[in-house]
Amino acid sequence: MADAKITACLLGVVVAFLSCTEATNYTVGGSEGWKIPSSAGSYSDWASQHTFEVGDILVFDFDSSDNDVGDVTKEDYDACNTDSPFTVLSTSPANYSLDTAGDYYFLCTTAGHCSQGQKLAITVTEPPSGPTSSPPGSPPPPSPTTGATTSPPKDIADEFIAFLWNKTVAFVR
Ligand SMILES: [Cu+2]
């Protein structure tokens, strides 16, 4: 009886852990990566094919000799103004964590690249069952994750679940 309770408890922990680490990594532009696109609307087409939620991560994969990633205001995005990005990510691949709901705007700051379509606008929404700590419509603060890619959280989750599962099996026995 006690074993069953412990098992149920551990399974609950597993479910809770799963639901709070469900993040998706999106490689911007898919296999094309982040560069001057073949057609000007490529990145808006790409964005329209995905639903971005708080906790997801954008991965910009680019040739860093000639490209970078700046997160900018809507005004700078619309005008391709590359002079005042909040942050510039210059090491590829660059991970950008989507920590809050709202609109995000990116462009390449290399002269002429934005006007040739190397720009991205996305809207990030709260997950359906997620926490609603930030009020709707609040602007997202810049929150880049620079530098080398670390192992994705999913791997850690898998390891943790395997660990808990082994414990659960041990209790049942
Ligand atoms: Cu560029």
CSV table of C-alpha atoms and ligand atoms in Angstrom, one decimal:
chain,number,residue,atom,x,y,z
A,1,MET,CA,0.0,0.0,0.0
A,2,ALA,CA,2.8,2.4,0.9
A,3,ASP,CA,4.7,1.3,-2.2
A,4,ALA,CA,1.7,2.2,-4.4
A,5,LYS,CA,1.5,5.6,-2.8
A,6,ILE,CA,5.2,6.2,-3.3
A,7,THR,CA,4.9,5.1,-6.9
A,8,ALA,CA,2.0,7.4,-7.6
A,9,CYS,CA,3.9,10.2,-6.0
A,10,LEU,CA,7.0,9.6,-8.1
A,11,LEU,CA,4.9,9.4,-11.3
A,12,GLY,CA,3.4,12.7,-10.4
A,13,VAL,CA,6.8,14.2,-10.1
A,14,VAL,CA,7.7,12.9,-13.5
A,15,VAL,CA,4.5,14.4,-15.1
A,16,ALA,CA,5.1,17.7,-13.4
A,17,PHE,CA,8.7,17.7,-14.6
A,18,LEU,CA,7.7,16.9,-18.2
A,19,SER,CA,5.1,19.6,-18.4
A,20,CYS,CA,7.5,22.4,-17.2
A,21,THR,CA,10.4,21.5,-19.5
A,22,GLU,CA,8.5,21.1,-22.7
A,23,ALA,CA,10.5,23.6,-24.8
A,24,THR,CA,10.9,23.5,-28.5
A,25,ASN,CA,14.1,24.6,-30.4
A,26,TYR,CA,13.3,26.2,-33.7
A,27,THR,CA,16.1,26.6,-36.2
A,28,VAL,CA,15.3,29.9,-38.0
A,29,GLY,CA,14.8,29.4,-41.7
A,30,GLY,CA,15.0,25.6,-41.3
A,31,SER,CA,17.8,24.0,-43.3
A,32,GLU,CA,18.5,27.3,-45.1
A,33,GLY,CA,19.5,28.9,-41.8
A,34,TRP,CA,20.0,32.6,-41.3
A,35,LYS,CA,21.2,34.5,-44.4
A,36,ILE,CA,20.0,36.7,-47.2
A,37,PRO,CA,17.0,34.6,-48.3
A,38,SER,CA,16.3,33.6,-51.9
A,39,SER,CA,13.0,35.4,-51.7
A,40,ALA,CA,12.2,38.5,-49.6
A,41,GLY,CA,9.3,36.9,-47.7
A,42,SER,CA,11.1,33.7,-46.7
A,43,TYR,CA,11.4,34.4,-43.0
A,44,SER,CA,7.8,35.5,-42.6
A,45,ASP,CA,6.7,32.4,-44.5
A,46,TRP,CA,8.8,30.3,-42.1
A,47,ALA,CA,7.5,32.1,-39.0
A,48,SER,CA,3.9,31.6,-40.2
A,49,GLN,CA,4.4,27.8,-40.2
A,50,HIS,CA,5.2,27.7,-36.5
A,51,THR,CA,3.6,28.5,-33.2
A,52,PHE,CA,6.0,30.0,-30.7
A,53,GLU,CA,5.4,29.7,-27.0
A,54,VAL,CA,7.1,31.0,-23.9
A,55,GLY,CA,10.1,28.8,-23.1
A,56,ASP,CA,10.9,28.0,-26.7
A,57,ILE,CA,14.3,28.8,-28.2
A,58,LEU,CA,15.2,30.3,-31.5
A,59,VAL,CA,18.4,28.9,-33.0
A,60,PHE,CA,20.1,31.1,-35.5
A,61,ASP,CA,22.5,29.2,-37.7
A,62,PHE,CA,24.6,31.5,-39.9
A,63,ASP,CA,28.0,32.2,-41.4
A,64,SER,CA,29.4,34.5,-38.8
A,65,SER,CA,31.9,36.0,-41.1
A,66,ASP,CA,29.1,38.0,-42.8
A,67,ASN,CA,26.0,37.8,-40.6
A,68,ASP,CA,24.8,38.3,-37.1
A,69,VAL,CA,21.5,38.6,-35.2
A,70,GLY,CA,20.2,41.8,-33.7
A,71,ASP,CA,16.9,42.0,-31.7
A,72,VAL,CA,15.3,45.3,-32.4
A,73,THR,CA,12.1,47.4,-32.0
A,74,LYS,CA,9.3,47.1,-34.5
A,75,GLU,CA,10.2,50.5,-35.8
A,76,ASP,CA,13.8,49.5,-36.5
A,77,TYR,CA,12.6,46.2,-38.0
A,78,ASP,CA,10.2,48.0,-40.3
A,79,ALA,CA,12.8,50.5,-41.4
A,80,CYS,CA,15.8,48.1,-41.4
A,81,ASN,CA,17.5,50.4,-39.0
A,82,THR,CA,20.6,48.4,-37.9
A,83,ASP,CA,22.0,51.1,-35.6
A,84,SER,CA,20.4,50.4,-32.3
A,85,PRO,CA,19.8,46.7,-31.6
A,86,PHE,CA,19.2,45.7,-28.0
A,87,THR,CA,21.7,43.0,-28.4
A,88,VAL,CA,23.8,41.5,-31.2
A,89,LEU,CA,24.5,37.8,-31.3
A,90,SER,CA,27.6,37.3,-33.5
A,91,THR,CA,28.6,33.7,-32.7
A,92,SER,CA,26.8,30.9,-34.6
A,93,PRO,CA,24.8,29.0,-33.7
A,94,ALA,CA,23.1,31.6,-31.5
A,95,ASN,CA,20.3,30.6,-29.2
A,96,TYR,CA,17.7,33.1,-28.3
A,97,SER,CA,15.3,32.2,-25.4
A,98,LEU,CA,11.8,33.3,-25.8
A,99,ASP,CA,11.1,34.1,-22.1
A,100,THR,CA,8.1,36.3,-22.3
A,101,ALA,CA,5.0,36.5,-24.4
A,102,GLY,CA,4.9,39.3,-27.0
A,103,ASP,CA,6.3,40.3,-30.4
A,104,TYR,CA,10.0,39.8,-31.2
A,105,TYR,CA,11.9,41.4,-34.1
A,106,PHE,CA,15.2,40.4,-35.5
A,107,LEU,CA,17.5,41.5,-38.3
A,108,CYS,CA,21.0,41.0,-39.6
A,109,THR,CA,23.0,44.1,-39.0
A,110,THR,CA,25.3,43.7,-42.0
A,111,ALA,CA,24.7,46.5,-44.5
A,112,GLY,CA,22.0,45.6,-47.1
A,113,HIS,CA,21.1,42.2,-45.6
A,114,CYS,CA,17.9,43.3,-43.9
A,115,SER,CA,16.6,45.1,-46.9
A,116,GLN,CA,17.1,42.0,-48.9
A,117,GLY,CA,14.9,40.1,-46.5
A,118,GLN,CA,17.1,38.9,-43.7
A,119,LYS,CA,14.7,39.9,-41.0
A,120,LEU,CA,12.3,38.0,-38.8
A,121,ALA,CA,9.2,39.0,-36.8
A,122,ILE,CA,7.5,36.5,-34.5
A,123,THR,CA,4.7,36.5,-31.9
A,124,VAL,CA,5.3,34.4,-28.7
A,125,THR,CA,2.2,33.3,-26.8
A,126,GLU,CA,1.8,31.8,-23.3
A,127,PRO,CA,1.5,28.0,-23.4
A,128,PRO,CA,-2.2,26.9,-22.9
A,129,SER,CA,-1.7,25.6,-19.4
A,130,GLY,CA,1.4,27.6,-18.5
A,131,PRO,CA,1.8,30.2,-15.8
A,132,THR,CA,0.3,33.6,-16.6
A,133,SER,CA,2.7,35.8,-14.6
A,134,SER,CA,3.3,38.5,-17.2
A,135,PRO,CA,0.4,40.6,-18.2
A,136,PRO,CA,-0.7,40.3,-21.9
A,137,GLY,CA,0.9,42.8,-24.3
A,138,SER,CA,3.9,43.6,-22.1
A,139,PRO,CA,7.0,44.1,-24.3
A,140,PRO,CA,9.5,41.3,-24.1
A,141,PRO,CA,12.9,42.4,-22.6
A,142,PRO,CA,15.9,41.3,-24.7
A,143,SER,CA,17.0,37.9,-23.4
A,144,PRO,CA,19.6,36.4,-25.6
A,145,THR,CA,21.5,33.3,-24.8
A,146,THR,CA,24.9,33.8,-26.4
A,147,GLY,CA,27.9,31.6,-27.1
A,148,ALA,CA,28.3,27.9,-27.5
A,149,THR,CA,25.3,25.7,-27.6
A,150,THR,CA,24.8,23.7,-24.4
A,151,SER,CA,23.0,20.4,-24.5
A,152,PRO,CA,19.2,20.9,-24.9
A,153,PRO,CA,17.1,20.6,-21.8
A,154,LYS,CA,15.2,17.7,-23.3
A,155,ASP,CA,18.3,15.4,-22.8
A,156,ILE,CA,18.5,16.4,-19.1
A,157,ALA,CA,14.7,15.7,-18.8
A,158,ASP,CA,15.1,12.3,-20.3
A,159,GLU,CA,18.0,11.4,-18.0
A,160,PHE,CA,16.0,12.6,-15.0
A,161,ILE,CA,12.9,10.7,-16.0
A,162,ALA,CA,15.0,7.5,-16.5
A,163,PHE,CA,16.5,8.0,-13.0
A,164,LEU,CA,13.0,8.5,-11.5
A,165,TRP,CA,11.7,5.5,-13.4
A,166,ASN,CA,14.4,3.3,-12.1
A,167,LYS,CA,13.6,4.4,-8.6
A,168,THR,CA,9.9,3.8,-9.2
A,169,VAL,CA,10.6,0.3,-10.4
A,170,ALA,CA,12.8,-0.4,-7.4
A,171,PHE,CA,10.0,0.7,-5.1
A,172,VAL,CA,7.4,-1.5,-6.8
A,173,ARG,CA,9.7,-4.5,-6.4
B,1,CU,CU,23.3,39.0,-43.0
